[in-house]
Short mmCIF file of C-alpha atoms and ligand atoms in Angstrom, two decimals:
data_model
loop_
_atom_site.label_atom_id
_atom_site.label_comp_id
_atom_site.label_asym_id
_atom_site.label_seq_id
_atom_site.Cartn_x
_atom_site.Cartn_y
_atom_site.Cartn_z
CA MET A 1 1.59 23.93 -63.70
CA SER A 2 -0.53 23.77 -60.36
CA SER A 3 -0.41 26.90 -58.97
CA LYS A 4 1.21 25.65 -55.78
CA ASP A 5 4.29 25.60 -57.65
CA LEU A 6 3.91 29.40 -59.31
CA TYR A 7 7.51 30.49 -57.64
CA LYS A 8 9.32 26.97 -57.14
CA ASP A 9 12.06 28.17 -59.67
CA GLU A 10 13.84 31.39 -60.06
CA LEU A 11 11.39 34.30 -61.97
CA ASP A 12 11.55 34.08 -65.59
CA PHE A 13 11.75 37.65 -66.17
CA ALA A 14 12.52 37.00 -70.19
CA ALA A 15 8.39 35.18 -70.20
CA LEU A 16 7.22 37.64 -68.07
CA ALA A 17 7.88 40.43 -70.55
CA LEU A 18 6.99 38.71 -73.26
CA GLN A 19 3.50 38.58 -71.09
CA SER A 20 3.71 42.09 -69.90
CA PRO A 21 4.57 45.02 -72.32
CA ALA A 22 4.77 47.49 -69.14
CA PHE A 23 7.37 45.01 -67.80
CA ASN A 24 9.19 44.91 -70.95
CA LYS A 25 10.32 48.24 -70.69
CA PHE A 26 12.51 47.40 -67.72
CA LEU A 27 14.13 44.35 -68.38
CA LYS A 28 17.82 44.81 -69.38
CA SER A 29 19.52 43.43 -72.15
CA ASN A 30 20.97 40.62 -70.26
CA GLY A 31 17.59 39.29 -69.39
CA GLN A 32 17.73 40.53 -65.67
CA VAL A 33 16.18 43.41 -63.68
CA ASP A 34 17.40 46.24 -62.17
CA PHE A 35 16.43 45.72 -58.54
CA SER A 36 17.82 49.28 -57.58
CA ASN A 37 15.44 50.58 -59.63
CA PRO A 38 11.81 50.94 -57.42
CA GLU A 39 9.89 51.69 -60.83
CA ALA A 40 11.31 48.39 -62.14
CA VAL A 41 10.44 46.54 -58.54
CA GLN A 42 7.01 48.10 -58.53
CA GLN A 43 6.44 47.12 -62.16
CA LEU A 44 7.47 43.54 -61.27
CA THR A 45 4.97 43.08 -58.75
CA LYS A 46 1.92 44.78 -60.92
CA SER A 47 3.02 42.26 -63.68
CA LEU A 48 3.32 39.24 -61.34
CA LEU A 49 0.02 39.87 -59.73
CA GLU A 50 -1.97 40.63 -63.24
CA ARG A 51 -0.62 37.85 -64.73
CA ASP A 52 -0.49 35.50 -62.50
CA PHE A 53 -3.70 36.29 -60.28
CA LYS A 54 -5.59 38.57 -62.21
CA LEU A 55 -5.06 41.62 -59.92
CA LYS A 56 -4.98 44.87 -60.61
CA LEU A 57 -2.73 47.05 -58.09
CA GLU A 58 -1.48 50.42 -57.28
CA LEU A 59 1.06 51.73 -55.02
CA PRO A 60 1.93 55.09 -53.90
CA ASN A 61 5.84 55.43 -54.29
CA ASP A 62 7.02 55.90 -50.73
CA ARG A 63 5.57 52.47 -48.97
CA LEU A 64 6.54 48.73 -49.31
CA CYS A 65 6.19 47.23 -52.75
CA PRO A 66 6.18 44.23 -51.94
CA PRO A 67 7.71 41.19 -53.52
CA VAL A 68 5.16 38.57 -54.48
CA PRO A 69 6.28 35.12 -54.54
CA ASN A 70 7.29 35.62 -50.85
CA ARG A 71 3.33 36.43 -50.18
CA PHE A 72 1.92 33.96 -52.17
CA ASN A 73 4.07 31.42 -50.01
CA TYR A 74 2.90 32.55 -46.72
CA ILE A 75 -0.70 32.85 -48.23
CA LEU A 76 0.12 28.96 -49.36
CA TRP A 77 1.27 27.70 -46.02
CA ILE A 78 -1.99 29.19 -44.30
CA GLN A 79 -4.28 27.19 -46.87
CA ASP A 80 -1.84 23.75 -45.62
CA LEU A 81 -2.67 24.81 -42.20
CA LEU A 82 -6.30 25.48 -41.91
CA ASP A 83 -6.50 22.22 -44.77
CA THR A 84 -4.93 19.66 -42.46
CA THR A 85 -6.89 20.73 -39.58
CA SER A 86 -10.00 21.38 -40.68
CA ASP A 87 -13.17 19.12 -38.61
CA SER A 88 -13.74 17.39 -42.09
CA TYR A 89 -10.22 15.21 -41.29
CA THR A 90 -9.66 15.21 -44.89
CA ASP A 91 -6.80 17.00 -45.17
CA THR A 92 -8.05 18.93 -48.47
CA TYR A 93 -9.23 22.01 -49.65
CA ASP A 94 -12.84 22.30 -48.53
CA PRO A 95 -14.35 24.82 -51.17
CA ASN A 96 -17.25 24.65 -49.18
CA ARG A 97 -15.74 26.26 -45.88
CA ASP A 98 -16.48 29.57 -45.30
CA VAL A 99 -13.24 31.02 -43.94
CA VAL A 100 -12.20 34.61 -42.17
CA GLY A 101 -8.62 35.94 -41.82
CA LEU A 102 -7.08 38.87 -40.02
CA ASP A 103 -4.39 40.92 -42.04
CA ILE A 104 -2.65 42.75 -39.69
CA GLY A 105 -1.16 45.55 -41.35
CA THR A 106 -2.16 44.80 -44.64
CA GLY A 107 0.17 47.38 -46.12
CA ALA A 108 -0.81 49.63 -49.49
CA SER A 109 -1.01 46.77 -51.66
CA CYS A 110 -3.01 44.92 -49.35
CA ILE A 111 -1.27 42.13 -50.90
CA TYR A 112 -2.21 38.96 -48.51
CA PRO A 113 -5.94 39.49 -48.79
CA LEU A 114 -6.30 40.07 -52.36
CA ILE A 115 -4.01 36.95 -53.38
CA GLY A 116 -6.07 34.61 -50.64
CA CYS A 117 -9.71 36.01 -52.24
CA SER A 118 -8.24 35.22 -55.44
CA GLN A 119 -7.18 31.87 -54.70
CA ARG A 120 -10.14 30.40 -52.50
CA PRO A 121 -13.92 32.45 -53.20
CA LYS A 122 -15.04 31.18 -49.72
CA TRP A 123 -12.59 33.31 -47.84
CA ARG A 124 -13.66 36.72 -46.60
CA PHE A 125 -10.65 39.65 -44.62
CA ALA A 126 -10.52 41.82 -42.18
CA ALA A 127 -7.16 43.80 -42.99
CA THR A 128 -5.84 46.41 -40.20
CA ASP A 129 -3.53 49.29 -40.51
CA ILE A 130 -2.36 52.19 -38.34
CA ASP A 131 -0.96 54.39 -41.39
CA GLU A 132 -3.45 56.92 -43.11
CA LYS A 133 -1.86 56.77 -46.38
CA ASN A 134 -1.66 53.16 -46.84
CA LEU A 135 -5.30 52.48 -45.84
CA THR A 136 -6.07 54.80 -48.70
CA TYR A 137 -4.64 53.05 -51.29
CA ALA A 138 -5.31 49.59 -49.37
CA ARG A 139 -8.95 50.82 -49.90
CA SER A 140 -8.26 51.61 -53.73
CA ASN A 141 -6.87 48.25 -54.34
CA ILE A 142 -9.69 46.43 -52.67
CA SER A 143 -12.32 48.20 -55.09
CA GLN A 144 -10.52 47.47 -58.53
CA ASN A 145 -10.64 43.87 -57.48
CA ASN A 146 -14.13 44.29 -56.86
CA LEU A 147 -13.72 42.94 -53.38
CA LYS A 148 -15.16 45.20 -51.24
CA LEU A 149 -17.89 42.40 -49.73
CA ARG A 150 -15.02 40.46 -48.77
CA VAL A 151 -12.08 42.32 -47.66
CA ARG A 152 -12.99 44.95 -44.73
CA PRO A 153 -10.45 47.49 -44.02
CA TYR A 154 -10.06 49.11 -40.77
CA GLN A 155 -7.77 51.90 -39.41
CA THR A 156 -6.31 50.54 -36.14
CA ASN A 157 -3.64 52.92 -33.86
CA TYR A 158 -0.70 51.75 -32.00
CA ASN A 159 -1.92 51.63 -28.66
CA GLU A 160 -5.06 49.32 -29.92
CA PRO A 161 -4.84 45.42 -30.05
CA LEU A 162 -3.18 44.18 -32.79
CA ILE A 163 -5.91 41.97 -33.22
CA PRO A 164 -9.38 43.66 -32.24
CA LEU A 165 -11.80 40.99 -32.90
CA ASP A 166 -13.98 43.14 -30.76
CA ALA A 167 -13.61 46.78 -32.27
CA ILE A 168 -13.80 44.96 -35.45
CA HIS A 169 -17.05 43.26 -34.52
CA LEU A 170 -16.20 39.30 -35.09
CA GLU A 171 -16.66 36.55 -32.88
CA SER A 172 -13.97 34.79 -34.04
CA ILE A 173 -12.23 34.09 -36.79
CA ASP A 174 -10.11 31.46 -38.56
CA PHE A 175 -6.68 32.88 -38.64
CA CYS A 176 -4.86 35.87 -38.34
CA MET A 177 -1.25 36.92 -40.54
CA CYS A 178 0.83 39.63 -40.15
CA ASN A 179 4.46 40.79 -41.25
CA PRO A 180 5.25 43.22 -39.06
CA PRO A 181 7.65 46.21 -38.99
CA PHE A 182 11.70 44.38 -38.67
CA TYR A 183 13.25 46.98 -37.30
CA SER A 184 13.61 47.81 -33.47
CA SER A 185 14.21 51.66 -34.39
CA THR A 186 15.53 54.17 -37.56
CA ALA A 187 19.09 53.73 -36.84
CA ASP A 188 18.61 49.62 -36.27
CA LEU A 189 17.21 50.42 -40.20
CA LEU A 190 20.27 52.70 -41.41
CA LEU A 191 22.94 50.79 -39.52
CA SER A 192 21.87 47.38 -41.02
CA ALA A 193 21.52 48.89 -44.53
CA ALA A 194 25.47 50.22 -43.94
CA ALA A 195 26.39 46.86 -43.10
CA LYS A 196 26.04 45.71 -46.14
CA SER A 197 28.88 45.14 -48.29
CA ARG A 198 26.78 45.16 -51.21
CA PRO A 199 23.92 47.13 -52.81
CA PRO A 200 20.85 45.81 -50.87
CA HIS A 201 18.93 43.13 -52.88
CA SER A 202 15.63 45.22 -53.50
CA ALA A 203 15.06 49.00 -53.39
CA CYS A 204 13.41 49.58 -50.31
CA THR A 205 10.87 52.16 -50.27
CA GLY A 206 9.36 51.40 -47.01
CA ALA A 207 8.46 54.39 -44.51
CA ASP A 208 9.53 54.26 -41.13
CA VAL A 209 6.15 53.43 -39.60
CA GLU A 210 6.41 49.81 -41.70
CA MET A 211 10.03 49.12 -40.99
CA VAL A 212 10.49 50.22 -37.42
CA THR A 213 8.79 49.16 -34.34
CA SER A 214 9.72 49.62 -30.77
CA GLY A 215 11.41 45.88 -29.71
CA GLY A 216 11.26 45.09 -34.01
CA GLU A 217 9.68 41.84 -35.35
CA VAL A 218 10.10 39.81 -31.62
CA ALA A 219 8.05 42.48 -30.00
CA PHE A 220 5.51 42.64 -32.26
CA VAL A 221 4.42 39.03 -32.56
CA ASN A 222 5.36 38.70 -28.37
CA ARG A 223 2.11 41.32 -28.56
CA MET A 224 0.66 39.08 -30.28
CA ILE A 225 1.18 35.91 -28.00
CA ALA A 226 0.40 37.96 -25.08
CA GLU A 227 -3.39 38.82 -26.91
CA SER A 228 -3.78 35.07 -28.22
CA ARG A 229 -3.81 33.69 -24.37
CA VAL A 230 -6.62 36.39 -23.69
CA LEU A 231 -8.34 35.41 -27.36
CA GLY A 232 -7.88 31.89 -26.95
CA ASN A 233 -9.83 29.45 -29.22
CA ARG A 234 -11.79 32.81 -31.06
CA CYS A 235 -8.69 32.38 -33.90
CA GLN A 236 -7.97 29.06 -34.62
CA TRP A 237 -4.50 29.87 -35.85
CA TYR A 238 -2.48 33.31 -34.87
CA THR A 239 0.27 33.47 -37.70
CA SER A 240 3.02 35.83 -38.62
CA MET A 241 6.07 35.71 -41.20
CA LEU A 242 9.52 36.51 -39.25
CA GLY A 243 12.73 37.59 -40.92
CA LYS A 244 15.23 37.04 -38.52
CA TYR A 245 16.54 33.05 -37.88
CA SER A 246 17.34 34.66 -34.86
CA SER A 247 13.53 35.87 -34.33
CA VAL A 248 12.22 32.43 -35.03
CA GLU A 249 14.25 31.03 -32.07
CA SER A 250 13.16 33.98 -29.62
CA ILE A 251 9.56 33.38 -30.63
CA VAL A 252 9.50 29.41 -30.58
CA GLU A 253 10.85 29.99 -26.77
CA ASN A 254 8.29 32.10 -25.81
CA LEU A 255 5.59 30.29 -26.96
CA HIS A 256 6.76 27.58 -24.73
CA ALA A 257 7.10 29.91 -22.14
CA ALA A 258 2.89 31.01 -22.56
CA GLU A 259 2.53 27.09 -22.48
CA VAL A 260 1.14 26.51 -26.69
CA HIS A 261 1.91 22.77 -27.34
CA ASN A 262 0.25 23.11 -30.62
CA TRP A 263 2.64 25.22 -33.21
CA ALA A 264 4.03 24.81 -36.89
CA VAL A 265 7.12 26.40 -38.24
CA LYS A 266 8.17 27.02 -42.35
CA ASP A 267 10.53 27.98 -44.36
CA LEU A 268 9.61 30.49 -46.91
CA VAL A 269 11.72 29.44 -49.94
CA GLN A 270 11.65 31.74 -52.77
CA GLY A 271 13.42 30.00 -56.03
CA THR A 272 16.72 27.70 -54.06
CA LYS A 273 17.07 30.59 -51.10
CA THR A 274 15.05 30.89 -47.59
CA ARG A 275 14.98 34.19 -46.58
CA ARG A 276 11.75 34.70 -44.48
CA TRP A 277 9.99 31.77 -41.70
CA THR A 278 6.30 31.50 -40.71
CA VAL A 279 5.17 30.50 -37.42
CA GLY A 280 1.84 29.82 -36.09
CA TRP A 281 0.43 28.60 -32.95
CA SER A 282 -3.09 27.51 -31.81
CA TRP A 283 -4.82 26.82 -28.27
CA GLY A 284 -7.18 24.61 -30.13
CA SER A 285 -6.13 21.12 -30.48
CA MET A 286 -6.85 20.17 -34.05
CA ARG A 287 -3.02 19.09 -35.67
CA PRO A 288 -1.40 19.78 -38.89
CA SER A 289 0.48 17.85 -41.10
CA GLN A 290 3.89 17.38 -40.54
CA ALA A 291 4.85 18.99 -43.65
CA VAL A 292 3.01 22.25 -42.47
CA ALA A 293 3.94 22.15 -38.61
CA ARG A 294 7.89 21.28 -39.87
CA GLY A 295 8.01 23.01 -43.02
CA THR A 296 11.83 23.28 -42.36
CA SER A 297 14.87 22.59 -43.39
CA THR A 298 16.47 25.41 -41.21
CA LEU A 299 16.04 24.89 -38.01
CA PRO A 300 16.81 22.57 -35.63
CA LYS A 301 14.33 20.02 -33.85
CA HIS A 302 14.25 21.33 -30.86
CA LEU A 303 12.34 24.75 -32.39
CA LEU A 304 9.94 21.82 -34.23
CA PRO A 305 6.58 20.40 -33.08
CA PHE A 306 6.18 17.38 -31.53
CA PRO A 307 6.00 15.14 -35.02
CA SER A 308 2.42 14.54 -35.84
CA GLU A 309 3.00 11.41 -38.32
CA TYR A 310 4.83 8.08 -37.38
CA THR A 311 5.31 5.28 -40.22
CA PHE A 312 6.17 1.70 -39.93
CA TYR A 313 6.19 -1.43 -42.19
CA MET A 314 4.60 -4.49 -41.60
CA ASN A 315 5.46 -7.60 -43.10
CA ASP A 316 1.79 -8.33 -45.04
CA SER A 317 1.18 -8.22 -48.39
CA THR A 318 -1.98 -6.69 -49.29
CA VAL A 319 -3.63 -3.24 -47.77
CA ASP A 320 -6.47 -5.07 -47.43
CA SER A 321 -5.25 -7.59 -45.06
CA SER A 322 -3.06 -5.55 -42.85
CA ALA A 323 -6.58 -3.13 -42.73
CA ARG A 324 -8.34 -6.41 -41.05
CA THR A 325 -5.73 -6.85 -38.88
CA ILE A 326 -5.57 -2.89 -37.46
CA ASN A 327 -9.47 -3.48 -38.07
CA ASN A 328 -9.39 -6.22 -35.19
CA ILE A 329 -7.13 -5.04 -32.93
CA LEU A 330 -8.50 -1.64 -32.70
CA ARG A 331 -12.19 -3.13 -32.52
CA ALA A 332 -11.16 -4.90 -29.34
CA LEU A 333 -10.37 -1.54 -27.81
CA ASP A 334 -12.49 1.30 -26.17
CA LEU A 335 -12.75 3.51 -29.39
CA ASN A 336 -14.14 4.90 -32.42
CA TYR A 337 -13.11 3.89 -35.60
CA GLN A 338 -13.86 3.83 -39.14
CA TYR A 339 -11.96 2.74 -41.89
CA ARG A 340 -12.97 3.56 -45.75
CA PRO A 341 -11.38 0.98 -48.18
CA THR A 342 -12.02 2.81 -51.14
CA LEU A 343 -9.21 5.51 -49.47
CA ALA A 344 -6.91 3.11 -47.67
CA THR A 345 -7.73 5.57 -44.62
CA GLY A 346 -8.81 4.77 -41.16
CA LEU A 347 -9.78 7.80 -38.85
CA GLY A 348 -10.42 7.15 -35.15
CA PHE A 349 -10.99 9.19 -32.09
CA ALA A 350 -9.67 7.70 -28.73
CA THR A 351 -11.38 9.76 -25.23
CA GLY A 352 -7.68 8.52 -23.39
CA ASN A 353 -5.29 5.70 -23.08
CA VAL A 354 -7.57 2.65 -24.01
CA TRP A 355 -4.93 0.87 -24.61
CA SER A 356 -3.18 0.49 -21.56
CA ARG A 357 -3.41 -3.20 -19.66
CA ALA A 358 -6.08 -1.94 -17.14
CA ALA A 359 -8.53 -0.52 -20.00
CA ARG A 360 -8.00 -3.11 -22.05
CA ARG A 361 -9.17 -5.21 -18.87
CA LYS A 362 -12.39 -3.33 -18.34
CA GLN A 363 -13.08 -3.54 -21.81
CA ALA A 364 -12.84 -7.19 -22.05
CA GLN A 365 -15.03 -7.26 -19.35
CA LYS A 366 -17.38 -5.30 -20.37
CA SER A 367 -17.18 -7.41 -23.84
CA SER A 368 -17.98 -10.37 -22.44
CA GLU A 369 -21.43 -9.37 -20.79
CA ALA A 370 -22.80 -7.82 -24.01
CA SER A 371 -22.38 -8.97 -28.06
CA ALA A 372 -20.27 -6.97 -29.83
CA SER A 373 -23.02 -5.18 -31.94
CA LEU A 374 -25.33 -4.57 -28.84
CA GLN A 375 -21.99 -3.20 -27.18
CA TYR A 376 -21.48 -0.58 -29.81
CA GLU A 377 -25.32 0.16 -29.74
CA HIS A 378 -25.26 1.00 -25.79
CA GLU A 379 -21.93 3.12 -26.18
CA SER A 380 -23.37 5.43 -28.73
CA ASP A 381 -26.66 5.88 -26.00
CA ASP A 382 -24.73 6.48 -23.17
CA GLY A 383 -23.38 9.90 -24.31
CA THR A 384 -19.64 8.95 -24.55
CA ASP A 385 -19.33 9.79 -27.93
CA ASP A 386 -20.13 13.32 -26.55
CA ILE A 387 -17.25 13.65 -24.42
CA GLU A 388 -14.35 15.90 -26.27
CA PRO A 389 -11.79 13.12 -27.42
CA ALA A 390 -7.87 13.07 -26.24
CA LEU A 391 -6.86 11.51 -29.82
CA GLY A 392 -7.67 11.46 -33.25
CA PHE A 393 -5.51 9.69 -35.65
CA LYS A 394 -5.68 8.82 -38.81
CA ILE A 395 -4.29 5.72 -40.32
CA HIS A 396 -3.23 5.83 -44.15
CA LEU A 397 -2.48 2.39 -45.30
CA GLY A 398 -0.01 1.59 -49.15
CA LEU A 399 2.46 -0.62 -50.65
CA GLY A 400 5.37 -0.06 -49.36
CA ASP A 401 8.77 0.69 -52.03
CA MET A 402 10.41 -2.32 -50.72
CA GLY A 403 7.25 -4.91 -50.31
CA GLY A 404 5.07 -4.98 -47.68
CA VAL A 405 2.80 -2.23 -46.25
CA GLU A 406 3.73 1.32 -45.19
CA VAL A 407 1.44 2.16 -42.34
CA MET A 408 1.42 6.12 -41.77
CA ILE A 409 -0.49 7.31 -38.31
CA ARG A 410 -1.04 10.72 -38.84
CA TRP A 411 -1.78 12.40 -35.34
CA VAL A 412 -4.91 15.06 -35.73
CA LYS A 413 -6.41 15.92 -32.92
CA GLY A 414 -5.10 16.02 -29.44
CA MET A 415 -3.22 17.75 -27.11
CA ASP A 416 -0.79 15.06 -25.22
CA SER A 417 1.89 13.72 -27.35
CA VAL A 418 2.84 11.02 -25.40
CA LEU A 419 -0.53 9.90 -25.65
CA PHE A 420 -0.18 10.03 -29.20
CA GLU A 421 3.62 8.44 -29.22
CA SER A 422 2.47 5.55 -26.48
CA PHE A 423 -0.89 4.42 -29.86
CA CYS A 424 1.57 4.09 -31.78
CA GLY A 425 3.82 2.25 -29.91
CA MET A 426 1.19 0.07 -29.15
CA LEU A 427 -0.22 -0.11 -32.55
CA LYS A 428 3.35 -0.87 -33.95
CA ARG A 429 4.15 -3.33 -31.41
CA GLN A 430 0.85 -5.51 -32.05
CA LEU A 431 1.58 -5.34 -36.21
CA THR A 432 5.01 -6.31 -36.32
CA ARG A 433 5.63 -8.71 -33.70
C1 SAM B 1 6.20 45.17 -43.01
S1 SAM B 1 4.86 45.71 -43.97
C2 SAM B 1 3.95 44.96 -44.19
C3 SAM B 1 3.02 45.25 -45.65
C4 SAM B 1 2.00 43.80 -46.19
N1 SAM B 1 1.49 43.01 -45.19
C5 SAM B 1 3.09 43.19 -47.04
O1 SAM B 1 3.42 42.59 -46.21
O2 SAM B 1 3.63 44.04 -47.92
C6 SAM B 1 3.91 46.40 -41.83
C7 SAM B 1 3.00 47.09 -41.94
O3 SAM B 1 1.92 47.32 -40.67
C8 SAM B 1 1.88 48.70 -40.32
N2 SAM B 1 2.17 48.63 -39.00
C9 SAM B 1 2.89 48.87 -38.14
N3 SAM B 1 2.32 49.07 -36.79
C10 SAM B 1 1.28 48.78 -36.81
C11 SAM B 1 0.17 48.01 -35.77
N4 SAM B 1 0.52 48.36 -34.01
N5 SAM B 1 -1.40 47.60 -35.89
C12 SAM B 1 -1.52 47.71 -37.74
N6 SAM B 1 -0.59 47.74 -38.20
C13 SAM B 1 0.79 47.84 -38.18
C14 SAM B 1 2.25 49.09 -41.04
O4 SAM B 1 1.92 50.10 -41.42
C15 SAM B 1 3.09 48.63 -42.30
O5 SAM B 1 1.70 48.33 -43.16
#
């Protein structure tokens, strides 16, 4: 099983009990676990981390015990977010990429840095918390997993920035992540517990500092949004987990208000149930793949970012002939496009709407003045390649299930969804008329 599928299905407690004698003690005769017993819940977390990630964990009894599948799913999403927005444009894991992440409020477990590092050897983390006891345990978990060189814990305090890049001496990072305190007050927490008609799903051993923050999770993430406006591209992806559907709505609306144009949302599904969401935003122009940015079946369309993929079908019999037709269309335009037959994929960049009537007329005039090859050299020499492209795209070709060739255009770079839409429309019109 690939590690991405590790927790796709419900956990098999009986199988885990066979592999972990310490957990076996807590397995009930019906093959289930007593989730109201904090010791059983803690052992489940420890046994999963050991079996699936070779990680050792020590936890106090009076702090949160993280459910592993949910935390792992968040890490997987961050991996995908980075992999599909890297400047190699491969959309795949680059094992040589050095990545630095910040875990805001790492908790006693330090679970995100531990799992993140176990999965990706080139990842490093800074991990903050305002709670001294959490940090004491986090330090010990870092050192007993031999991660002292890769994970740096920092004590912060409530009034300090949540993303304190200057204070922790980091010029820039690739991402930050956070599982913020959920409730807005202790009363809110007690009310929520009392309102549950059945026993809580899992024993909650969280201390107030972990569960409660003024304004709840929305206020916490709003602080991150405000800080991100100042930090800008010093962090490529700002992300947070959210525990309430209504919080996702508020946060996406606030991102709109802050004029963020590049964001991503994802359902964190455990087994068959959605319990949490993740939201990420970037001030940069690299666009994540559709599955990463719109990875949700629970949110309405108006909360989702503009689709980064557009698919249509050509009445062509082979991928090669479609590729030639596309090459010819794009070669006539003032843009860079490279097709790689072995991958049946092309990558292109345009500095603006170079397919408009006016731009094509200008290009045709230029072409008549110089031969195509000389023109290409001339373009490379005059520095147009240095201009930041307004649009980056990939074109994937494949045989469609119903015959014909499937053309999938993926938006890989740019801030202007109208430009991407216009490019897709132009290509589709030319290829399907
Ligand atoms: C819900 S817990 C998450 C713990 C851990 N990351 C996890 O996912 O299991 C929230 C954490 O944020 C910490 N925290 C609360 N306010 C904070 C702040 N202003 N800055 C940094 N950490 C904070 C808490 O002490 C706690 O460890």
